[in-house]
């Protein structure tokens, strides 16, 4: 039986009461949060922790995009996932949707298993008030930056490796954008390090995710409580490719290679604009490969020293090599060219 409307409203007030009591948000700010929407690009450590906090805070509509699946090495820091997700090779977006809906059933939560690319950026990112960075690479971040500057949407850049992290809230036209920041960095030192090469501590990713969500709540609830952690001051670059010259090379796809590095010792072959029949593929492969497993989203198997995971959109992640030529030939041999 549905509770009466007044009872539902009372329980909603109860749910957010400690946040409403905080003067920086109040009832008006909470109403804005419930009426707002955010898309989290990438659901690794930072994305998963940020998603949990946004869902609990009551942001009304949340989309989580991720291309990857849960593995045992994620569990040390990716706070939404557990051993059964890793055992089942569940896509992170699907596992996150399941967990987040159990945390807050009164808002709209959608997990999308997809690889963000210039081809689908418009479709996947449009219509949200705010974009949050949960990715692990600059190619995707620069694509998000291009989209955000082009569409005049605020977004928050967040990253953590080893024991340190970076956070920058970007309001197109008002603050520096990510392209301003990367161009003004005197050298690229630190940018090439990833958690797959130098590791990362769980407390650091959760700290950065917390700061990212604090920035998000500020942007959405229009409050200006002090961010005492902010120490980065980046000036806008008057000749910035993205926010001054408006050359959106990442959004137009001019910058995207077909094969990209994807974590330690693995590469991703981007979708070939076609969908795969995973069940037919499973039947075809069953005699030639080992460890063949399938769920609603992907098919994974071992062949020689490699583990290959194929998604329904034609994309594949190949673990055990960094060599694009090896990846291309295995893809052609087992999936098709
Ligand atoms: Zn810029």
Coordinates of C-alpha atoms in Angstrom, one line a residue, residues 40-169:
X40 CA 29.0 11.1 -13.5
X41 CA 31.5 10.1 -16.2
X42 CA 33.3 7.0 -15.1
X43 CA 32.5 4.9 -12.1
X44 CA 35.9 3.9 -10.7
X45 CA 37.0 4.9 -7.3
X46 CA 36.2 8.6 -7.5
X47 CA 33.1 8.2 -9.6
X48 CA 31.7 5.5 -7.3
X49 CA 32.3 7.4 -4.1
X50 CA 30.9 10.6 -5.7
X51 CA 27.8 8.8 -6.9
X52 CA 27.1 7.4 -3.4
X53 CA 27.4 10.9 -1.9
X54 CA 25.2 12.6 -4.6
X55 CA 22.5 9.9 -4.3
X56 CA 22.4 10.3 -0.5
X57 CA 22.3 14.1 -0.8
X58 CA 19.2 13.8 -3.0
X59 CA 20.3 15.1 -6.4
X60 CA 17.1 14.2 -8.2
X61 CA 18.3 12.6 -11.4
X62 CA 21.7 10.9 -11.7
X63 CA 23.3 9.1 -14.6
X64 CA 26.4 7.0 -14.2
X65 CA 28.4 6.2 -17.3
X66 CA 31.1 3.5 -17.3
X67 CA 32.7 1.3 -19.9
X68 CA 34.4 -1.2 -17.7
X69 CA 33.5 -4.1 -15.4
X70 CA 34.3 -4.9 -11.7
X71 CA 37.6 -6.7 -11.0
X72 CA 39.1 -7.9 -7.7
X73 CA 41.8 -5.2 -7.8
X74 CA 39.0 -2.5 -7.7
X75 CA 37.8 -3.5 -4.3
X76 CA 40.6 -1.9 -2.3
X77 CA 39.1 1.6 -3.0
X78 CA 35.9 1.5 -5.2
X79 CA 33.5 1.7 -2.3
X80 CA 30.3 0.7 -4.2
X81 CA 31.4 -2.7 -5.3
X82 CA 31.8 -6.1 -3.5
X83 CA 33.2 -9.5 -4.2
X84 CA 30.1 -10.9 -5.9
X85 CA 30.3 -8.0 -8.5
X86 CA 33.9 -8.9 -9.2
X87 CA 33.1 -12.6 -9.4
X88 CA 30.2 -12.0 -11.9
X89 CA 32.3 -9.5 -13.9
X90 CA 29.4 -7.1 -13.6
X91 CA 29.7 -3.8 -15.5
X92 CA 30.4 -1.0 -13.1
X93 CA 27.5 1.0 -14.3
X94 CA 25.1 -1.9 -13.8
X95 CA 26.4 -2.8 -10.3
X96 CA 26.4 0.9 -9.3
X97 CA 22.8 1.4 -10.5
X98 CA 21.7 -1.6 -8.4
X99 CA 23.5 -0.4 -5.2
X100 CA 22.5 3.2 -5.6
X101 CA 18.8 2.4 -6.0
X102 CA 19.0 0.5 -2.8
X103 CA 20.5 3.6 -1.1
X104 CA 17.9 6.1 -2.3
X105 CA 14.7 4.9 -4.1
X106 CA 13.1 8.3 -4.2
X107 CA 15.3 9.7 -7.0
X108 CA 16.0 8.7 -10.5
X109 CA 19.2 6.7 -11.0
X110 CA 20.4 5.3 -14.3
X111 CA 23.6 3.3 -15.0
X112 CA 24.7 3.3 -18.6
X113 CA 27.3 0.8 -19.9
X114 CA 29.0 2.7 -22.6
X115 CA 32.3 4.1 -23.7
X116 CA 32.0 7.9 -24.0
X117 CA 33.2 9.0 -27.4
X118 CA 32.7 11.9 -29.7
X119 CA 30.0 9.9 -31.5
X120 CA 27.8 9.5 -28.4
X121 CA 28.8 12.4 -26.2
X122 CA 25.8 14.6 -27.2
X123 CA 23.4 11.7 -26.5
X124 CA 24.9 10.6 -23.2
X125 CA 25.8 14.0 -21.6
X126 CA 23.0 16.4 -22.8
X127 CA 20.3 17.5 -20.5
X128 CA 22.1 17.5 -17.2
X129 CA 22.8 20.5 -15.0
X130 CA 26.3 19.3 -14.0
X131 CA 29.0 16.9 -15.1
X132 CA 31.3 15.2 -12.7
X133 CA 34.7 13.6 -13.6
X134 CA 35.1 10.0 -12.6
X135 CA 37.4 9.0 -15.4
X136 CA 41.0 7.9 -15.4
X137 CA 42.3 9.5 -18.6
X138 CA 42.8 12.9 -20.1
X139 CA 41.4 12.0 -23.5
X140 CA 38.0 11.5 -22.0
X141 CA 38.4 14.5 -19.7
X142 CA 39.2 16.7 -22.7
X143 CA 36.1 15.4 -24.5
X144 CA 34.0 16.2 -21.4
X145 CA 35.6 19.6 -21.2
X146 CA 34.8 20.3 -24.9
X147 CA 31.2 19.2 -24.4
X148 CA 30.8 21.3 -21.3
X149 CA 32.3 24.4 -22.7
X150 CA 30.4 24.0 -26.0
X151 CA 27.1 23.4 -24.1
X152 CA 27.9 26.0 -21.3
X153 CA 27.5 23.4 -18.5
X154 CA 29.5 23.4 -15.3
X155 CA 31.7 20.4 -14.7
X156 CA 34.2 19.3 -12.1
X157 CA 37.6 17.8 -12.9
X158 CA 38.8 15.4 -10.3
X159 CA 41.7 13.0 -10.2
X160 CA 43.8 11.1 -7.7
X161 CA 47.0 9.0 -8.0
X162 CA 49.4 7.8 -5.4
X163 CA 48.8 9.9 -2.3
X164 CA 47.7 13.2 -3.9
X165 CA 44.7 14.5 -5.9
X166 CA 43.5 17.4 -8.0
X167 CA 40.1 19.1 -8.1
X168 CA 38.9 22.0 -10.3
X169 CA 35.3 23.3 -10.6

